Coordinates of C-alpha atoms in Angstrom, one line a residue:
Chain Z
M97 CA 20.9 -43.0 5.5
S98 CA 18.5 -40.2 5.0
L99 CA 19.5 -36.6 5.0
A100 CA 18.8 -34.2 7.8
I101 CA 20.0 -31.1 6.1
E102 CA 20.4 -30.5 2.3
I103 CA 22.2 -27.4 1.1
S104 CA 23.1 -26.8 -2.4
D105 CA 24.7 -23.7 -4.0
L106 CA 23.6 -21.5 -1.1
H107 CA 24.4 -17.8 -1.4
K108 CA 23.8 -15.1 1.2
E109 CA 24.6 -11.5 0.7
F110 CA 24.0 -8.6 3.2
I111 CA 23.6 -5.0 2.4
L112 CA 26.5 -3.2 4.0
S113 CA 25.6 0.3 4.8
H114 CA 28.4 2.9 5.3
S115 CA 26.2 5.6 6.4
G116 CA 24.7 3.3 9.1
V117 CA 21.2 4.6 8.6
G118 CA 19.7 3.9 12.0
S119 CA 17.6 7.0 12.4
L120 CA 15.4 9.3 10.3
K121 CA 18.1 12.0 10.8
T122 CA 20.8 10.0 9.1
L123 CA 18.3 9.0 6.4
A124 CA 17.6 12.7 5.8
L125 CA 21.2 13.6 5.7
W126 CA 22.4 10.8 3.6
W127 CA 19.5 10.2 1.2
K128 CA 21.5 11.4 -1.8
K129 CA 24.4 9.2 -1.1
K130 CA 23.4 5.7 -1.8
S131 CA 26.4 4.3 0.0
Y132 CA 25.2 0.8 0.1
E133 CA 27.5 -2.0 -0.7
K134 CA 26.7 -5.7 -1.0
L135 CA 28.6 -8.0 1.1
Q136 CA 28.8 -11.6 0.0
V137 CA 29.0 -13.7 3.1
L138 CA 28.2 -17.2 1.7
K139 CA 29.3 -17.9 -1.9
G140 CA 27.9 -21.2 -2.9
I141 CA 27.8 -23.7 -0.1
N142 CA 27.1 -27.3 -0.9
L143 CA 26.7 -29.5 2.2
N144 CA 24.6 -32.5 3.1
V145 CA 24.3 -33.6 6.7
E146 CA 23.0 -37.1 7.4
N147 CA 20.8 -38.0 10.2
G148 CA 22.7 -38.9 13.3
E149 CA 25.8 -37.1 12.1
C150 CA 27.8 -34.6 14.2
V151 CA 29.3 -31.9 12.0
A152 CA 31.7 -29.3 13.3
I153 CA 32.2 -26.0 11.4
V154 CA 35.5 -24.2 11.9
G155 CA 36.9 -21.1 10.3
R156 CA 38.2 -17.7 11.0
N157 CA 36.0 -14.8 12.3
G158 CA 33.9 -13.5 9.5
A159 CA 34.1 -16.7 7.4
G160 CA 30.3 -17.1 7.5
K161 CA 29.9 -19.8 10.1
S162 CA 27.3 -18.1 12.2
T163 CA 25.5 -16.9 9.1
L164 CA 25.3 -20.5 7.9
L165 CA 23.9 -21.7 11.2
S166 CA 21.4 -18.8 11.2
L167 CA 20.2 -19.7 7.7
I168 CA 19.7 -23.3 8.7
A169 CA 17.7 -22.0 11.8
R170 CA 15.5 -20.0 9.4
V171 CA 16.5 -16.7 11.0
Y172 CA 17.6 -15.4 7.6
K173 CA 16.3 -16.0 4.1
P174 CA 18.9 -17.3 1.6
T175 CA 19.7 -14.9 -1.2
S176 CA 19.7 -17.9 -3.6
G177 CA 20.2 -21.6 -3.5
K178 CA 18.5 -24.5 -1.9
L179 CA 18.2 -25.2 1.8
V180 CA 16.0 -28.0 3.2
V181 CA 15.9 -29.1 6.8
H182 CA 14.1 -32.4 7.6
G183 CA 12.9 -32.6 11.1
R184 CA 12.6 -30.3 14.1
L185 CA 15.5 -28.1 14.9
A186 CA 16.5 -26.5 18.1
P187 CA 19.2 -23.8 18.4
L188 CA 21.1 -23.7 21.7
L189 CA 20.5 -20.2 22.9
E190 CA 23.1 -17.9 24.1
L191 CA 23.3 -17.0 27.8
G192 CA 19.7 -16.4 28.7
A193 CA 18.6 -15.0 25.3
G194 CA 14.9 -14.9 25.5
F195 CA 14.8 -15.1 29.3
H196 CA 12.8 -12.3 30.9
P197 CA 14.6 -11.1 34.0
D198 CA 11.5 -10.5 36.1
L199 CA 9.9 -13.9 35.5
S200 CA 10.8 -17.0 37.5
G201 CA 12.9 -19.9 36.1
Q202 CA 9.8 -21.9 35.8
E203 CA 7.9 -19.3 33.8
N204 CA 10.9 -18.8 31.5
I205 CA 11.2 -22.6 30.9
L206 CA 7.6 -22.5 29.7
F207 CA 8.2 -19.6 27.3
N208 CA 11.5 -20.8 26.0
G209 CA 10.3 -24.3 25.5
M210 CA 7.4 -23.0 23.5
I211 CA 9.5 -20.8 21.4
L212 CA 11.6 -23.8 20.5
G213 CA 8.5 -25.5 19.2
L214 CA 7.0 -27.5 22.1
T215 CA 3.4 -27.2 23.0
R216 CA 2.4 -26.0 26.5
K217 CA 1.6 -29.5 27.6
E218 CA 4.9 -30.9 26.4
V219 CA 6.8 -28.2 28.3
L220 CA 4.9 -28.8 31.5
E221 CA 5.6 -32.5 31.3
R222 CA 9.3 -31.9 30.9
T223 CA 9.8 -29.1 33.4
P224 CA 10.8 -31.4 36.3
Q225 CA 13.5 -33.0 34.1
I226 CA 14.7 -29.7 32.8
V227 CA 15.0 -28.3 36.3
E228 CA 16.8 -31.4 37.6
F229 CA 19.2 -31.4 34.7
A230 CA 20.0 -27.7 35.3
E231 CA 20.5 -28.4 39.0
L232 CA 18.2 -25.4 39.9
E233 CA 15.6 -27.0 42.1
Q234 CA 16.3 -24.4 44.8
H235 CA 16.0 -21.4 42.6
I236 CA 13.4 -22.3 40.1
D237 CA 10.7 -20.0 41.6
A238 CA 13.0 -17.0 41.9
P239 CA 13.2 -14.4 39.2
V240 CA 15.8 -15.1 36.6
R241 CA 17.5 -11.7 37.3
T242 CA 18.8 -13.2 40.6
Y243 CA 20.6 -16.0 38.7
S244 CA 24.3 -16.1 38.1
S245 CA 25.5 -16.4 34.5
G246 CA 26.4 -20.0 35.1
M247 CA 22.9 -20.8 36.3
L248 CA 21.4 -19.0 33.3
A249 CA 23.6 -21.0 30.9
R250 CA 22.6 -24.2 32.6
L251 CA 19.0 -23.4 32.3
G252 CA 19.3 -22.4 28.7
F253 CA 21.2 -25.6 27.8
S254 CA 18.8 -27.7 29.7
V255 CA 15.8 -26.4 27.9
A256 CA 17.4 -26.8 24.5
V257 CA 18.4 -30.4 25.1
H258 CA 15.0 -31.4 26.4
V259 CA 12.9 -30.2 23.5
D260 CA 13.7 -33.5 21.7
A261 CA 14.7 -31.9 18.5
D262 CA 16.0 -33.9 15.6
I263 CA 18.7 -31.4 14.9
L264 CA 20.6 -29.4 17.5
I265 CA 22.4 -26.2 16.5
V266 CA 25.2 -25.1 18.8
D267 CA 27.0 -21.8 18.2
E268 CA 30.0 -21.9 20.5
V269 CA 28.4 -22.2 23.9
L270 CA 29.8 -25.2 25.5
A271 CA 32.4 -23.2 27.4
V272 CA 30.0 -22.2 30.0
G273 CA 29.3 -23.7 33.4
D274 CA 31.8 -25.4 35.7
F275 CA 33.8 -28.5 34.8
S276 CA 31.3 -31.0 36.1
F277 CA 28.4 -29.4 34.3
E278 CA 30.5 -29.3 31.1
Q279 CA 31.1 -33.0 31.5
K280 CA 27.3 -33.5 32.0
C281 CA 26.7 -31.5 28.8
Y282 CA 29.0 -33.7 26.8
R283 CA 27.3 -36.8 28.2
R284 CA 24.0 -35.4 27.3
I285 CA 25.2 -34.7 23.8
E286 CA 26.5 -38.3 23.5
E287 CA 23.1 -39.5 24.6
F288 CA 21.4 -37.3 22.1
R289 CA 23.6 -38.7 19.4
S290 CA 23.1 -42.3 20.4
Q291 CA 19.4 -41.7 20.0
G292 CA 20.0 -40.6 16.4
G293 CA 20.1 -36.9 16.8
T294 CA 22.0 -34.7 14.4
I295 CA 24.3 -31.9 15.7
L296 CA 25.8 -29.0 13.8
F297 CA 28.1 -26.9 15.8
V298 CA 30.6 -24.0 15.4
S299 CA 33.6 -24.1 17.6
H300 CA 37.0 -22.5 17.9
N301 CA 38.0 -25.2 20.4
A302 CA 39.9 -27.9 18.5
S303 CA 39.8 -30.4 21.3
A304 CA 36.0 -30.2 21.4
V305 CA 35.8 -30.7 17.7
R306 CA 38.1 -33.8 17.9
R307 CA 36.1 -35.1 20.8
V308 CA 32.6 -35.1 19.3
A309 CA 32.6 -34.4 15.6
D310 CA 32.3 -37.1 13.0
R311 CA 33.0 -34.6 10.2
C312 CA 34.6 -31.2 10.1
V313 CA 33.8 -28.5 7.6
W314 CA 36.3 -25.6 7.2
L315 CA 34.7 -22.5 6.0
D316 CA 36.9 -19.9 4.5
N317 CA 35.7 -16.6 3.1
G318 CA 32.2 -17.9 2.4
Q319 CA 33.2 -21.1 0.8
I320 CA 34.0 -24.6 2.0
A321 CA 37.8 -24.9 1.9
D322 CA 37.9 -28.4 3.1
E323 CA 35.8 -31.0 4.7
G324 CA 36.1 -34.5 5.9
D325 CA 37.8 -36.3 8.8
P326 CA 38.2 -33.8 11.7
E327 CA 41.8 -34.6 12.3
A328 CA 42.8 -34.0 8.7
V329 CA 40.7 -30.9 8.3
L330 CA 41.9 -29.4 11.5
K331 CA 45.4 -30.0 10.5
S332 CA 45.1 -28.1 7.2
Y333 CA 43.0 -25.4 8.9
E334 CA 45.7 -24.9 11.6
S335 CA 48.5 -24.9 9.1
A336 CA 46.7 -22.3 6.9
G337 CA 46.3 -20.1 9.9
S338 CA 49.9 -19.9 10.9
Chain H
M256 CA -0.1 -12.6 3.0
I257 CA -2.6 -15.5 3.3
D258 CA 0.3 -17.8 3.9
D259 CA 1.6 -15.5 6.6
V260 CA -1.7 -15.6 8.4
K261 CA -1.8 -19.4 8.1
E262 CA 1.7 -19.6 9.6
L263 CA 0.6 -17.3 12.4
W264 CA -2.3 -19.6 13.1
R265 CA 0.0 -22.5 13.4
F266 CA 1.9 -20.6 16.1
R267 CA -1.2 -19.4 18.0
E268 CA -0.2 -21.3 21.1
L269 CA 3.0 -19.3 21.3
L270 CA 1.1 -16.1 20.7
W271 CA -1.2 -16.8 23.7
A272 CA 1.9 -17.7 25.8
M273 CA 3.4 -14.4 24.9
V274 CA 0.3 -12.4 25.7
E275 CA 0.2 -14.2 29.1
R276 CA 3.8 -13.4 29.6
E277 CA 3.3 -9.7 29.0
L278 CA 0.4 -9.6 31.4
R279 CA 2.4 -11.5 34.0
I280 CA 5.3 -9.1 33.7
R281 CA 3.0 -6.1 34.0
Y282 CA 1.2 -7.4 37.1
K283 CA 4.1 -9.3 38.5
N284 CA 5.8 -7.1 41.0
S285 CA 2.7 -6.0 42.8
L286 CA -0.4 -7.8 43.9
L287 CA -2.4 -4.7 43.0
G288 CA -0.8 -4.4 39.6
F289 CA -4.0 -4.1 37.7
F290 CA -5.5 -1.5 40.0
W291 CA -2.3 0.5 40.0
S292 CA -2.6 0.8 36.3
L293 CA -6.2 2.2 36.7
I294 CA -4.7 5.1 38.7
N295 CA -3.6 6.9 35.5
P296 CA -7.1 7.1 33.9
L297 CA -8.8 7.8 37.2
M298 CA -6.4 10.6 38.2
T299 CA -6.5 12.1 34.7
V300 CA -10.3 12.2 34.7
L301 CA -10.4 13.6 38.2
V302 CA -8.1 16.5 37.1
M303 CA -10.0 17.1 33.9
T304 CA -13.3 17.2 35.8
V305 CA -11.9 19.7 38.3
V306 CA -10.5 21.9 35.4
F307 CA -13.7 21.7 33.4
K308 CA -16.3 22.0 36.1
F309 CA -14.6 24.5 38.4
F310 CA -12.1 26.4 36.4
L311 CA -13.9 26.6 33.1
Q312 CA -17.4 26.3 34.8
N313 CA -18.7 24.0 32.2
Q314 CA -22.2 22.7 33.1
T315 CA -22.3 19.6 31.0
E316 CA -24.1 16.6 32.6
N317 CA -22.2 13.3 33.2
Y318 CA -18.9 15.0 32.4
A319 CA -16.6 12.5 34.1
P320 CA -18.1 9.3 32.6
Y321 CA -18.1 10.9 29.2
V322 CA -14.4 11.7 29.5
L323 CA -13.6 8.2 30.8
S324 CA -15.5 6.5 28.0
A325 CA -13.3 8.0 25.4
Y326 CA -10.1 8.2 27.4
L327 CA -9.9 4.4 28.2
P328 CA -9.9 3.4 24.5
F329 CA -7.5 6.2 23.7
L330 CA -5.2 5.0 26.4
F331 CA -5.4 1.5 25.0
F332 CA -4.4 2.8 21.6
N333 CA -1.6 4.9 23.0
M334 CA -0.1 2.2 25.2
A335 CA -0.5 -0.6 22.7
V336 CA 1.2 1.5 19.9
M337 CA 4.0 2.6 22.3
D338 CA 4.6 -0.9 23.7
S339 CA 4.6 -2.5 20.3
S340 CA 7.0 0.0 18.9
Q341 CA 9.7 -1.5 21.1
S342 CA 8.5 -5.1 20.8
V343 CA 10.7 -6.3 18.0
L344 CA 13.7 -4.3 19.0
A345 CA 13.6 -5.7 22.6
A346 CA 13.3 -9.2 21.4
L347 CA 16.2 -9.0 18.9
P348 CA 18.5 -11.4 20.9
I349 CA 16.0 -14.2 20.5
V350 CA 14.9 -13.1 17.0
K351 CA 18.5 -13.6 16.0
K352 CA 18.5 -17.2 17.2
V353 CA 15.1 -18.8 16.7
Y354 CA 12.5 -18.8 14.0
F355 CA 8.9 -17.9 14.8
P356 CA 6.6 -15.6 13.0
R357 CA 7.9 -12.2 14.0
E358 CA 4.4 -10.6 13.9
I359 CA 3.8 -12.4 17.2
L360 CA 5.8 -9.7 18.9
P361 CA 3.7 -6.6 18.1
I362 CA 0.4 -8.6 18.1
S363 CA 1.1 -9.9 21.6
S364 CA 1.8 -6.3 22.8
V365 CA -1.5 -5.1 21.4
L366 CA -3.5 -8.1 22.7
A367 CA -2.1 -7.8 26.2
N368 CA -3.1 -4.1 26.2
F369 CA -6.5 -5.0 24.7
I370 CA -7.2 -7.5 27.5
H371 CA -6.1 -4.8 30.0
Y372 CA -8.5 -2.4 28.3
L373 CA -11.4 -4.9 28.5
L374 CA -10.7 -5.3 32.3
A375 CA -10.7 -1.5 32.6
L376 CA -14.1 -1.4 30.8
V377 CA -15.5 -3.8 33.3
V378 CA -14.4 -1.5 36.1
F379 CA -15.9 1.4 34.1
F380 CA -19.3 -0.4 33.9
F381 CA -19.2 -0.8 37.7
Y382 CA -18.5 2.9 38.0
L383 CA -21.5 3.7 35.7
F384 CA -23.7 1.5 37.8
F385 CA -22.5 3.2 40.9
L386 CA -23.3 6.6 39.4
W387 CA -26.7 5.3 38.4
A388 CA -27.4 4.3 41.9
I389 CA -26.2 7.5 43.6
T390 CA -28.0 9.8 41.2
G391 CA -31.2 8.2 42.3
F392 CA -31.5 6.1 39.1
Q393 CA -32.1 9.2 37.0
I394 CA -29.6 8.5 34.2
T395 CA -29.9 5.1 32.6
P396 CA -26.4 4.1 31.8
F397 CA -27.1 0.9 29.9
T398 CA -29.1 1.6 26.8
W399 CA -29.6 -0.5 23.6
R400 CA -26.6 1.4 22.2
I401 CA -24.2 -0.9 24.1
A402 CA -25.0 -3.7 21.6
F403 CA -22.8 -1.7 19.2
L404 CA -19.8 -2.0 21.5
P405 CA -18.4 -5.2 19.9
V406 CA -18.2 -3.5 16.6
L407 CA -16.4 -0.6 18.2
L408 CA -13.9 -2.8 20.0
L409 CA -13.1 -4.8 16.8
T410 CA -12.5 -1.6 14.9
S411 CA -10.3 -0.2 17.6
L412 CA -8.4 -3.4 17.6
A413 CA -7.9 -3.5 13.9
L414 CA -6.7 0.2 13.8
T415 CA -4.3 -0.4 16.7
L416 CA -2.9 -3.6 15.2
G417 CA -2.3 -1.8 11.9
F418 CA -0.4 1.0 13.6
A419 CA 1.5 -1.5 15.7
F420 CA 2.7 -3.3 12.6
F421 CA 3.9 0.0 11.1
V422 CA 5.7 1.3 14.1
S423 CA 7.2 -2.0 15.3
S424 CA 8.8 -2.7 11.9
L425 CA 9.9 0.8 11.1
N426 CA 11.4 1.3 14.6
V427 CA 13.8 -1.5 13.9
F428 CA 15.4 0.5 11.2
Y429 CA 14.8 4.0 12.4
E430 CA 15.0 4.2 16.1
D431 CA 13.7 7.7 16.3
V432 CA 10.3 6.5 15.2
K433 CA 9.4 6.1 18.9
Y434 CA 10.2 9.7 19.6
V435 CA 8.2 11.0 16.7
L436 CA 5.4 8.7 17.9
G437 CA 5.5 10.1 21.4
V438 CA 4.9 13.6 20.0
L439 CA 2.2 12.5 17.6
L440 CA 0.3 10.6 20.3
Y441 CA 0.5 13.6 22.6
L442 CA -1.0 15.8 19.8
A443 CA -3.6 13.1 19.0
F444 CA -4.8 13.4 22.5
F445 CA -5.8 17.0 21.9
M446 CA -7.1 16.4 18.4
T447 CA -9.5 13.7 19.8
P448 CA -12.7 14.6 21.6
I449 CA -11.7 13.2 25.0
M450 CA -11.8 16.2 27.4
Y451 CA -14.2 18.1 25.2
F452 CA -17.0 17.0 22.9
S453 CA -17.5 16.6 19.2
E454 CA -20.3 19.1 19.7
N455 CA -17.7 21.7 20.7
V456 CA -16.0 21.1 17.3
Y457 CA -19.3 21.2 15.4
Y458 CA -20.5 24.5 16.9
A459 CA -17.1 26.1 16.6
A460 CA -17.0 25.2 12.9
K461 CA -20.6 26.3 12.5
R462 CA -19.8 29.7 14.0
H463 CA -17.3 30.3 11.3
G464 CA -19.6 28.9 8.7
Q465 CA -17.2 26.1 8.0
E466 CA -19.1 22.9 8.8
W467 CA -16.8 20.8 6.7
L468 CA -14.2 21.2 9.4
Y469 CA -16.3 18.9 11.6
T470 CA -16.2 16.2 8.9
L471 CA -12.4 16.7 8.3
Y472 CA -11.9 16.4 12.1
H473 CA -13.7 13.1 12.2
L474 CA -11.9 11.6 9.2
N475 CA -9.2 11.0 11.8
P476 CA -10.2 7.4 12.9
V477 CA -9.0 8.0 16.5
A478 CA -11.3 11.0 16.8
E479 CA -14.3 9.3 15.2
L480 CA -13.8 6.3 17.5
A481 CA -13.7 8.5 20.6
T482 CA -16.9 10.2 19.5
T483 CA -18.7 6.9 18.9
Y484 CA -17.4 5.5 22.2
K485 CA -19.0 8.4 24.0
K486 CA -22.3 8.1 22.2
T487 CA -22.3 4.3 22.7
L488 CA -21.3 4.0 26.3
V489 CA -22.8 7.0 28.0
P490 CA -26.4 8.1 27.5
P491 CA -26.4 11.5 25.9
G492 CA -27.2 14.4 28.2
E493 CA -27.2 18.1 27.5
I494 CA -23.9 19.5 26.5
A495 CA -22.8 23.0 27.6
I496 CA -21.3 25.1 24.8
G497 CA -20.2 28.3 26.4
A498 CA -23.3 29.7 28.2
E499 CA -26.0 27.7 26.4
K500 CA -26.9 24.1 26.5
V501 CA -27.4 22.1 23.4
D502 CA -28.7 18.6 22.6
P503 CA -26.1 16.2 21.6
L504 CA -25.7 15.5 17.9
A505 CA -26.8 12.2 16.5
Q506 CA -24.3 9.5 15.7
N507 CA -23.0 10.0 12.2
W508 CA -22.9 6.5 10.7
G509 CA -21.4 7.6 7.5
L510 CA -18.3 8.9 9.2
F511 CA -18.1 5.8 11.3
G512 CA -18.3 3.7 8.2
I513 CA -15.3 5.5 6.8
T514 CA -13.4 4.9 10.1
V515 CA -14.2 1.2 9.8
L516 CA -12.8 1.1 6.3
V517 CA -9.7 3.2 7.2
S518 CA -9.0 0.9 10.2
F519 CA -9.1 -2.3 8.3
A520 CA -7.1 -0.8 5.5
T521 CA -4.5 0.3 8.0
L522 CA -4.4 -3.3 9.3
V523 CA -3.9 -4.8 5.9
A524 CA -1.3 -2.2 4.9
G525 CA 0.6 -2.4 8.2
Y526 CA 0.7 -6.2 8.0
S527 CA 2.0 -6.3 4.5
L528 CA 4.7 -3.7 5.3
F529 CA 5.7 -5.8 8.3
N530 CA 5.9 -8.9 6.3
K531 CA 8.0 -7.2 3.7
L532 CA 10.4 -5.9 6.4
K533 CA 10.5 -8.9 8.8
W534 CA 13.2 -10.8 7.0
R535 CA 15.4 -7.8 7.2
F536 CA 15.1 -7.2 10.9
M537 CA 18.3 -9.1 11.5
E538 CA 20.2 -7.2 8.8
R539 CA 19.4 -3.7 10.1
P540 CA 22.2 -1.3 9.5

């Protein structure tokens, strides 16, 4: 099988600022004190994800899970190491991130689809499916500010799964929407996988990990503590936590 | 930097979508959105005309179109720089999640304002035409000078984009940049020949025997652009300086050349600073 994501010896460090320079005033007051400290978030990650695989990442808060996903999504630049992504990647956006409240659902679909890498034509072709999947036919011409949070989540999910990405990145969002919509999301994810799509997701929900993941990676303090069969990794992760 | 431009070109469709989105948002909630936004320049010019013609009893011909011809581009500069200063910060939730060239954010703010300015210019030309008709076709508003307008527009765009790159990236790290900016833009309005003329500056400097002040004043690219806009768009009439009337000064091409250089240098410097900072937007303290 070919690789979807190749990661070797990936490091990421952030500059931790104690003064919290966020304004010129603090800069002026603190210029003498160089109170910067480097924070190592990822300390040498080696991970290969094959095409069609579904990999879950578990770990405590601050272990570097989201940072890893963000690096894969090209939001950050790695400090050092190799990171190659083959194919188109779509991150599942948080509740309405990137939606403009004054624009209609329709207009937001266009914009969000394009930001996820579709052309205008492709988005317009898919809009009916997106609307149908999100069950928002009634509201699609209303401004998004009138939507409930459930409706926003449905719309966001629907756009992301319709961009036909090769790799889907999910950062703990499946807990939105009602039960029946959640089931629909799982079905859609199964469908996506049966078509050969790759999924990488972060979750604190052990049952979700057991349900969909082929492989589980336990990230602890910026390093991979364990990886392999979800059942086994979850067991060692849970026993380490208690 | 060449690579960044290439990457930006790959995402041009997204850039256009973003410009379209900004214009939609602006004109969304009212059918007359565009005309509402013309109220600001029109009211300003009306008030300035009253102050100048009645309170200060200035006898300059074509005062109102003169003011408008410099105030519209200034307003474009002002609005575009203010809007773009917030552009990256406002989009942070999506910047955190998805990759796209970040410069799309300030560029789309500037382009949306630029399109708005072009529309306002069309209205301005209608106004000039109207003025031409009611004055019995005495002043000819459309002279050969108008051919120079594209160069002026391009220079304004370059300067504005350059400033937009500076303020949008710096404002992510220092949020008071926008307050400082507000003060500077307010002062810039007075240090730019909008409600007065570059001739006022020249004769004031001459009276004190310090003609170099006129040159210094026009080294500010915003001031030089305003002067050139006036001389390009409105046919020069006599300008009243105190009690006497003088002929307008000729366009100083040397000073304008400097402004073109400064504008494009600002663009290049702003873009390279933006590119240096853009990978750290997410890591702001």
